[in-house]
PDB file of C-alpha atoms in Angstrom:
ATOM      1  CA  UNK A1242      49.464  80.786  24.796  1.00 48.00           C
ATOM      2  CA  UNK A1243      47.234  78.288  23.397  1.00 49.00           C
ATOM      3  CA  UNK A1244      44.645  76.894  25.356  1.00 51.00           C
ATOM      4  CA  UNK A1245      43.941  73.495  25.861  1.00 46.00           C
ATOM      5  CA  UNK A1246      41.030  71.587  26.407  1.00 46.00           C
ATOM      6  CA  UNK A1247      41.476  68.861  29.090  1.00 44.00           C
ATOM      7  CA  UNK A1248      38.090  67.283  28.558  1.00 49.00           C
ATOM      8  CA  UNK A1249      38.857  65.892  24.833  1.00 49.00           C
ATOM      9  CA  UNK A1250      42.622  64.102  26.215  1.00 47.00           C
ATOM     10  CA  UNK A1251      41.412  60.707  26.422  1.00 50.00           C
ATOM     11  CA  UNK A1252      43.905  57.777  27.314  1.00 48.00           C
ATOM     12  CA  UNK A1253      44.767  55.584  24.977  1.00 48.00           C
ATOM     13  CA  UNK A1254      44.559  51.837  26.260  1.00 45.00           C
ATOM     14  CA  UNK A1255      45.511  49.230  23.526  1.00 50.00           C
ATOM     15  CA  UNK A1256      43.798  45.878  24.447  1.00 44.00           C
ATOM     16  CA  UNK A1257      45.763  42.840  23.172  1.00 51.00           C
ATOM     17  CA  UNK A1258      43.868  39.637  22.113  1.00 47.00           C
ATOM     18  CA  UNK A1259      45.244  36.471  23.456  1.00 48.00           C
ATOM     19  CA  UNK A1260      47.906  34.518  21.412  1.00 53.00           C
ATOM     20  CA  UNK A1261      46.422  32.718  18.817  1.00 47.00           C
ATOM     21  CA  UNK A1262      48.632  29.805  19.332  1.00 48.00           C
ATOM     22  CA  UNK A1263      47.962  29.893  22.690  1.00 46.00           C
ATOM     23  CA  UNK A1264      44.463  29.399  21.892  1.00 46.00           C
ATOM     24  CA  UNK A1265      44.777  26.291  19.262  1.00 48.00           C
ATOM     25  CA  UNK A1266      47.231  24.789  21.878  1.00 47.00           C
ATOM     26  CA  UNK A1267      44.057  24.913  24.577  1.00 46.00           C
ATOM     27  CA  UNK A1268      41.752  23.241  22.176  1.00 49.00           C
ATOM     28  CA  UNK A1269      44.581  20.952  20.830  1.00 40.00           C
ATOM     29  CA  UNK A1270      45.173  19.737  24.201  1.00 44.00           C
ATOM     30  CA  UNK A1271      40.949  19.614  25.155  1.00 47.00           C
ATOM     31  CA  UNK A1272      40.454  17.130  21.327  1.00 48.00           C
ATOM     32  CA  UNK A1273      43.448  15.582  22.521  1.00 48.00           C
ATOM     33  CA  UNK A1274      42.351  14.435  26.257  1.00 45.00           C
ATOM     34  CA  UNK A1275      38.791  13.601  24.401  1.00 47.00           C
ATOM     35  CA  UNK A1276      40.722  11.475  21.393  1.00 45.00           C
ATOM     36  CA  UNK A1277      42.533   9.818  24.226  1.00 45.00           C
ATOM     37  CA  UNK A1278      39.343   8.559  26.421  1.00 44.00           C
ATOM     38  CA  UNK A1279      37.055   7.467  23.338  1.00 43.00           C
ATOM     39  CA  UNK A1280      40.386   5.773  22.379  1.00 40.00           C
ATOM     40  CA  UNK A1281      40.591   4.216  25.879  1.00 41.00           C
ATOM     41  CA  UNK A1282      37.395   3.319  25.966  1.00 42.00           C
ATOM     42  CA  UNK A1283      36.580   1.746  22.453  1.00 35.00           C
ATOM     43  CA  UNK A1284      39.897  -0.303  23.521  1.00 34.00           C
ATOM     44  CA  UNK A1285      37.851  -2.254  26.268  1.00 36.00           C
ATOM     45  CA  UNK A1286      35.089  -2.723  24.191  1.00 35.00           C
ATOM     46  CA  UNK A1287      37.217  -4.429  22.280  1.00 38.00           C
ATOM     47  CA  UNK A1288      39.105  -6.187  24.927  1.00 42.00           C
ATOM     48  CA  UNK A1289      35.405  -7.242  26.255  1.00 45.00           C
ATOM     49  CA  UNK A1290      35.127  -8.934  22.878  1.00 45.00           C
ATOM     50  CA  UNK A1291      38.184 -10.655  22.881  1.00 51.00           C
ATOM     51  CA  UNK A1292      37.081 -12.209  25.997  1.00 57.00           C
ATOM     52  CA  UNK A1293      34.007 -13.688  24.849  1.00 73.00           C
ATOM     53  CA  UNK A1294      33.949 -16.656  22.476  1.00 89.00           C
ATOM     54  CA  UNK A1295      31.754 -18.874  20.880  1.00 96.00           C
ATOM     55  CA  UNK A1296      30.222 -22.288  21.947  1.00 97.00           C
ATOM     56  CA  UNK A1297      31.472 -24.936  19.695  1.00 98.00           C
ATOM     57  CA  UNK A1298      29.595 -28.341  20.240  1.00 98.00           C
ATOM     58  CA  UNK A1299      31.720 -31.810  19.068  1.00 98.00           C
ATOM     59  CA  UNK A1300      30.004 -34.853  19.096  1.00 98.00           C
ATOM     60  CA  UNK A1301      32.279 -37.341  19.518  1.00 97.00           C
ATOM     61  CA  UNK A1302      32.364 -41.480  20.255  1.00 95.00           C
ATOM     62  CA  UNK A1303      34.566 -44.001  19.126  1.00 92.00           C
ATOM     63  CA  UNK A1304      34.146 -43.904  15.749  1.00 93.00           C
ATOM     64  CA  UNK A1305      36.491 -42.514  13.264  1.00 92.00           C
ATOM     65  CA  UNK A1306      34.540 -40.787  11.444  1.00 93.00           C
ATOM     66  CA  UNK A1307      33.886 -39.007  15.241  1.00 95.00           C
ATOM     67  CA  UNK A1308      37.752 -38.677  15.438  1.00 94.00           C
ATOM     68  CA  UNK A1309      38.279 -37.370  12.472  1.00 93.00           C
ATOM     69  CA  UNK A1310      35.439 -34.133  12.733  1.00 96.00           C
ATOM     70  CA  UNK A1311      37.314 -33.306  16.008  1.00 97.00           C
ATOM     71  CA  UNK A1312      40.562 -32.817  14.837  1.00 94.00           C
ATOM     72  CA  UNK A1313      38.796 -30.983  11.708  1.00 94.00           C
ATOM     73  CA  UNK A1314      37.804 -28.439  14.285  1.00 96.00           C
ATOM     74  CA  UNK A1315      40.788 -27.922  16.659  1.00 96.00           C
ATOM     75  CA  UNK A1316      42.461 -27.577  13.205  1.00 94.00           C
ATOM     76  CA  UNK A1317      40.085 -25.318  10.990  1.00 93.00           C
ATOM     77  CA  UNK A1318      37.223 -23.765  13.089  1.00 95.00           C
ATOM     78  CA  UNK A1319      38.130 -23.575  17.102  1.00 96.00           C
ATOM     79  CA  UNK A1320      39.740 -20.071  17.801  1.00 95.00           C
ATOM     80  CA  UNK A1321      41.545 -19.414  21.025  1.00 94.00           C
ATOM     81  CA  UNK A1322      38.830 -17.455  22.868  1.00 94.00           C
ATOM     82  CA  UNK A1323      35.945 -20.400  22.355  1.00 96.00           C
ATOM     83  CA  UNK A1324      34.812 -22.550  24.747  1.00 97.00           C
ATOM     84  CA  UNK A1325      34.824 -26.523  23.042  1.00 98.00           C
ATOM     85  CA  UNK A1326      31.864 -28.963  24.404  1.00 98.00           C
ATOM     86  CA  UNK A1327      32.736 -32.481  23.811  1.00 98.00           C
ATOM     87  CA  UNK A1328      29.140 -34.007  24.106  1.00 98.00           C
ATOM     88  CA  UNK A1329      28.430 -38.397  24.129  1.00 97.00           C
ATOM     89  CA  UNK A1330      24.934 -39.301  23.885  1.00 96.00           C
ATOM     90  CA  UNK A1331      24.513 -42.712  25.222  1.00 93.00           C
ATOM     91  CA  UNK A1332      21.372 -44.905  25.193  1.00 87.00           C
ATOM     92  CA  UNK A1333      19.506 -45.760  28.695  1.00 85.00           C
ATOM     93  CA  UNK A1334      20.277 -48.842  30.447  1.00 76.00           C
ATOM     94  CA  UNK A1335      17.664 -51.210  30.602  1.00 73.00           C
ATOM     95  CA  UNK A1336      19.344 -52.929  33.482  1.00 67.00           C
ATOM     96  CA  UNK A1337      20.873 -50.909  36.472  1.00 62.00           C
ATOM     97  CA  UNK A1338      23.131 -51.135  39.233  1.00 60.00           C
ATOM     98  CA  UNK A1339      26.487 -52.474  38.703  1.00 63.00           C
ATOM     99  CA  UNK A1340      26.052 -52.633  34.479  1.00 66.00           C
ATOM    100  CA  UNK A1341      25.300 -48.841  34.693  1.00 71.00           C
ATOM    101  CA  UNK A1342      28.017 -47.867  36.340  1.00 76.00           C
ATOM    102  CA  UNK A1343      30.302 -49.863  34.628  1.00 76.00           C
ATOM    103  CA  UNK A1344      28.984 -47.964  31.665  1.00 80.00           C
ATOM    104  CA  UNK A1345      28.480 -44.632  33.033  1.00 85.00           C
ATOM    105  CA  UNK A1346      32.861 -45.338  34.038  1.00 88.00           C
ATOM    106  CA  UNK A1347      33.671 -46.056  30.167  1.00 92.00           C
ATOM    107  CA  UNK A1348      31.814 -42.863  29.624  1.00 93.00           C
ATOM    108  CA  UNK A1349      33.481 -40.739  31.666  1.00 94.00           C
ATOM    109  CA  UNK A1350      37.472 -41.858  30.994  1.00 95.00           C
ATOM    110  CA  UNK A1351      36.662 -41.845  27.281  1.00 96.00           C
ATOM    111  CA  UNK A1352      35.269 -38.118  27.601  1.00 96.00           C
ATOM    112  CA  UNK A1353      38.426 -37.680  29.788  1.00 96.00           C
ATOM    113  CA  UNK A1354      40.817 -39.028  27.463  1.00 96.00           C
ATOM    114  CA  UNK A1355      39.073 -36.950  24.472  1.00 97.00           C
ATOM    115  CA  UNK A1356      39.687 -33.826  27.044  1.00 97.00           C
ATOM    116  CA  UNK A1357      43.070 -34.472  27.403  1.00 97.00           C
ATOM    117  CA  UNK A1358      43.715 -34.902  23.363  1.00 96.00           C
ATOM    118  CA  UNK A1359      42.117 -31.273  23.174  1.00 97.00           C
ATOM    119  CA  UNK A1360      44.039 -29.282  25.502  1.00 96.00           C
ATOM    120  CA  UNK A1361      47.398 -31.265  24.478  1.00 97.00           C
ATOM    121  CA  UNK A1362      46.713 -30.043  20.558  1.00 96.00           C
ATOM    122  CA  UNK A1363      45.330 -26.573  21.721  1.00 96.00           C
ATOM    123  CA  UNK A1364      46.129 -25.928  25.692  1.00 96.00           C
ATOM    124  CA  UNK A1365      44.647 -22.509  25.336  1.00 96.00           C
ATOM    125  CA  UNK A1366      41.269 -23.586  24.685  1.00 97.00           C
ATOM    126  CA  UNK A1367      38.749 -24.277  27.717  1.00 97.00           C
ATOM    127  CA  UNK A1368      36.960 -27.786  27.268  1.00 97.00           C
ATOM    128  CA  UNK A1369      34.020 -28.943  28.514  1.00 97.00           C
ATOM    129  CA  UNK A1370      32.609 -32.258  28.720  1.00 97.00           C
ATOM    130  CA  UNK A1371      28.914 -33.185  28.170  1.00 97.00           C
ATOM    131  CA  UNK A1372      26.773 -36.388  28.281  1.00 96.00           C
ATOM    132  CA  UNK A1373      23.128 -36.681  27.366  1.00 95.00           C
ATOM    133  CA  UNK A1374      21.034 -39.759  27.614  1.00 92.00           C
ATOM    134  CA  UNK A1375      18.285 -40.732  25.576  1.00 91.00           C
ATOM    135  CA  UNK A1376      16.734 -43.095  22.741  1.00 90.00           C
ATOM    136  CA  UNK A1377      16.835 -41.032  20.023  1.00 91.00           C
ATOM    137  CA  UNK A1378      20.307 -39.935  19.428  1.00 94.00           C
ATOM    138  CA  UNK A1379      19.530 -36.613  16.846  1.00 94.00           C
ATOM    139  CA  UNK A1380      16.914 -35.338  19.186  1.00 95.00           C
ATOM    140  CA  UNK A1381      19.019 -35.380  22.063  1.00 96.00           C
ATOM    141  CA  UNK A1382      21.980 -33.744  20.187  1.00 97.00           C
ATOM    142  CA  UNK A1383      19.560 -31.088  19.156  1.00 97.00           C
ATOM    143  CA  UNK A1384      18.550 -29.957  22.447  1.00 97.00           C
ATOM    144  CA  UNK A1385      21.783 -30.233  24.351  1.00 97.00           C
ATOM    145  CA  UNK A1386      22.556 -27.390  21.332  1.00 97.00           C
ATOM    146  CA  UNK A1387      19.598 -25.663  22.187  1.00 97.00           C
ATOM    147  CA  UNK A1388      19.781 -25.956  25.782  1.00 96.00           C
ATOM    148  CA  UNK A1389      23.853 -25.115  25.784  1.00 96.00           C
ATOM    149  CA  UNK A1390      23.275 -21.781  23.425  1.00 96.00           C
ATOM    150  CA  UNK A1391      26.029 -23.135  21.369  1.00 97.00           C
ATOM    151  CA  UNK A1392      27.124 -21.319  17.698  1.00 97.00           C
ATOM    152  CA  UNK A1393      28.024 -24.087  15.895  1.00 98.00           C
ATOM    153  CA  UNK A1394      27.161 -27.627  16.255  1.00 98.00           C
ATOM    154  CA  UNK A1395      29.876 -30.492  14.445  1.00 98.00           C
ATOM    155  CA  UNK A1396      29.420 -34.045  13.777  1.00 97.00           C
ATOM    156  CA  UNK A1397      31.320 -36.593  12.051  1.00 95.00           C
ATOM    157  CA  UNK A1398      29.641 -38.056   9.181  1.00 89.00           C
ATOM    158  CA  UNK A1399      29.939 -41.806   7.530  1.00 82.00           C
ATOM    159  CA  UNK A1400      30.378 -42.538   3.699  1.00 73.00           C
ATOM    160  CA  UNK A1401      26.929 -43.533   2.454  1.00 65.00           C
ATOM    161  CA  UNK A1402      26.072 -45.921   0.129  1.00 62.00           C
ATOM    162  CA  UNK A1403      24.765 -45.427  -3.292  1.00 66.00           C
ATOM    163  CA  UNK A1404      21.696 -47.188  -2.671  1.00 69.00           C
ATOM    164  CA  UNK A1405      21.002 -44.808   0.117  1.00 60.00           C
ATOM    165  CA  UNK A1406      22.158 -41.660  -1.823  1.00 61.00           C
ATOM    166  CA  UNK A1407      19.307 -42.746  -4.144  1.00 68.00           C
ATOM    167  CA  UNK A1408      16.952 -43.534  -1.415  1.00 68.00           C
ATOM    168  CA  UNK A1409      17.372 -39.613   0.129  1.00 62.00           C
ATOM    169  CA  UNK A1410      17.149 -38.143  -3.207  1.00 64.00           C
ATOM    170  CA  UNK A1411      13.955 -39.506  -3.904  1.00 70.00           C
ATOM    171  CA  UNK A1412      12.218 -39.725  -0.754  1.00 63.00           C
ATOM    172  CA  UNK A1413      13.962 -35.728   0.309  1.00 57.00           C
ATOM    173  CA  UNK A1414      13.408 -34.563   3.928  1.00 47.00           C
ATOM    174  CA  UNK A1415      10.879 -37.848   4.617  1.00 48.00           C
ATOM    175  CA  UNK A1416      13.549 -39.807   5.251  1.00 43.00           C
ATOM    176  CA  UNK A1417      15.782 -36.876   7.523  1.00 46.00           C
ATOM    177  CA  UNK A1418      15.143 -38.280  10.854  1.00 41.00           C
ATOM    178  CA  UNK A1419      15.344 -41.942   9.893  1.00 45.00           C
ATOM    179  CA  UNK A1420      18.123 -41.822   7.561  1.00 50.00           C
ATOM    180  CA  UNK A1421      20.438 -40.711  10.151  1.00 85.00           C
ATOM    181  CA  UNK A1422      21.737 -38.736  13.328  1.00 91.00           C
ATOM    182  CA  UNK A1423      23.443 -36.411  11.654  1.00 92.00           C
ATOM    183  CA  UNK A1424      20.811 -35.555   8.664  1.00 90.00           C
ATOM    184  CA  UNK A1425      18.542 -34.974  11.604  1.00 93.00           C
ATOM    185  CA  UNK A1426      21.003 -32.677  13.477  1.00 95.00           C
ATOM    186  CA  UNK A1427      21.921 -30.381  10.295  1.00 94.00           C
ATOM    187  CA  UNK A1428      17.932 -29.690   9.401  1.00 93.00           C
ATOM    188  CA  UNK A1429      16.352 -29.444  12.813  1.00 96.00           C
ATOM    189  CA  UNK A1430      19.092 -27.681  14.943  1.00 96.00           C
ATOM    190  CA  UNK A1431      19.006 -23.939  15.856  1.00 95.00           C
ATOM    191  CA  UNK A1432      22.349 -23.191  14.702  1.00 96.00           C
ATOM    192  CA  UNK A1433      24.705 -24.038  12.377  1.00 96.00           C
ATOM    193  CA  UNK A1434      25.348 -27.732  11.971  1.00 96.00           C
ATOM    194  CA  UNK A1435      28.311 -28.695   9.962  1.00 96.00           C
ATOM    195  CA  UNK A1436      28.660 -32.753   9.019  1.00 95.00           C
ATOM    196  CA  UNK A1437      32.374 -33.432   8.199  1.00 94.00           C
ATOM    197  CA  UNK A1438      34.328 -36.366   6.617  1.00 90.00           C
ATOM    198  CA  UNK A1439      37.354 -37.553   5.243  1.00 86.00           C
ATOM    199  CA  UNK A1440      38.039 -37.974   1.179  1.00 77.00           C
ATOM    200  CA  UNK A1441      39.952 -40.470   0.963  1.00 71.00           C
ATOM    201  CA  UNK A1442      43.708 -41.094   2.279  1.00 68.00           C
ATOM    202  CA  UNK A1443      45.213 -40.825  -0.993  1.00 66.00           C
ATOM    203  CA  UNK A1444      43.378 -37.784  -2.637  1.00 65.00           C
ATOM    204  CA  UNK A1445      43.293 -36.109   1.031  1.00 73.00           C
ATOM    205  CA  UNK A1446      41.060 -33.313   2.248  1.00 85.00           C
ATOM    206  CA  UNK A1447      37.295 -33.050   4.251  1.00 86.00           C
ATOM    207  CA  UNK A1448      34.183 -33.337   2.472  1.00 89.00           C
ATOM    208  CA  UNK A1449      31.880 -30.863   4.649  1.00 91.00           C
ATOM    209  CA  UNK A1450      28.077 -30.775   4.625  1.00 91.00           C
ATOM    210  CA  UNK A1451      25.589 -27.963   5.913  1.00 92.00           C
ATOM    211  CA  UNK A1452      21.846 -27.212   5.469  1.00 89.00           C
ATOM    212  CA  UNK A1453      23.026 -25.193   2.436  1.00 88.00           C
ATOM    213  CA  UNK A1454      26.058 -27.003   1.187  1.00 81.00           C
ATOM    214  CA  UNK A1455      26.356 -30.914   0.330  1.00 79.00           C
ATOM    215  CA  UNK A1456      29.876 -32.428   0.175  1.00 62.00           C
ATOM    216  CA  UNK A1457      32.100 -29.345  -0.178  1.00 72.00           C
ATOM    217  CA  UNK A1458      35.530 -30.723  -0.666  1.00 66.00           C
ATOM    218  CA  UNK A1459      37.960 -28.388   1.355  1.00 67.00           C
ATOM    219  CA  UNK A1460      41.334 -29.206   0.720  1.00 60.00           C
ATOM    220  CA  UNK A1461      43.287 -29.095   3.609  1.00 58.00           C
TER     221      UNK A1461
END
């Protein structure tokens, strides 16, 4: 009979690996949940930008040429997130009491009325109203900018004569701050200044003037 050796049976054990699938599924599902926060959170980020607009500065009195930079911006420049300042610089009275108030009234319903003209042409905007006082209208624009942290900084501008055209060009910056307010505003504020005017009725359009630009005619 033939004889065995017990020592050398070993048993066999077969060890099985996990699924494969099972495996990509685990790490599928892991990317997956880390896709999904950096997703998440790169969404508020951008929600937290929506939400924050710039500070658009309008000079504005009762000019037309005031008038007509206004609607200008509601129409080309103000987006839905900014926040609009409608600032009026007004001289101060010599004479107080009852004249200033009267004044300091006419103010305040024009810059109310000017409000109301915003919100009816874009109601999703928020306005703000502003006044400054001093002598020197530029200067005063200029820091209310400054002061305000505003990005962009528009002004309505008037047609100048030839003889004046001639005057800047050969006198240059000299004549900045007494050629006029808005000369002033576009080469001495901290941000960007844009000047803006009307063409002409019949050919149409805005002529627009920066510190880099001088009478771009946009057609619109």
């Amino acid at each position: 009979m033939p004889r065995f050796c017990l020592n050398r049976i070993r048993p066999l054990v077969r060890v099985r690996s996990p699924p494969i699938h099972s495996k990509n599924h685990a790490n599928f599902t892991s990317s997956n949940t880390e896709h999904e926060e950096k997703k998440e959170n790169s969404g508020d980020v951008m929600k937290a930008g929506v939400m924050i607009g710039r500070k658009i500065m309008i000079v504005v009195d009762s000019t037309v040429e005031s008038k007509n930079a206004l609607q200008w911006a509601l129409t080309h420049t103000v987006q839905s997130q900014d926040i609009v300042i409608l600032l009026y610089v007004k001289k101060p009275s010599k004479q107080g009491g009852e004249c200033n108030k009267g004044t300091n009234s006419r103010v305040s319903e024009f810059l109310s009325s000017m409000k109301k003209l915003c919100q009816l042409k874009r109601p999703e905007v928020h306005i703000e109203v502003a006044v400054a006082e001093d002598k020197e209208k530029g200067p005063a624009i200029v820091e209310e900018a400054k002061k305000r942290g505003v990005a962009m900084l528009i002004l309505g501008q008037k047609k100048r004569s030839i003889a004046w055209r001639l005057m800047m060009m050969w006198a240059g910056n000299r004549i900045a701050v007494a050629g006029g307010v808005v000369e002033y505003c576009i080469q001495n504020a901290g941000c960007m200044a844009i000047a803006i005017r009307r063409k002409s009725k019949k050919v149409g359009g805005y002529l627009i003037t920066t510190k880099r630009q001088k009478d771009f005619w946009l057609l619109a």
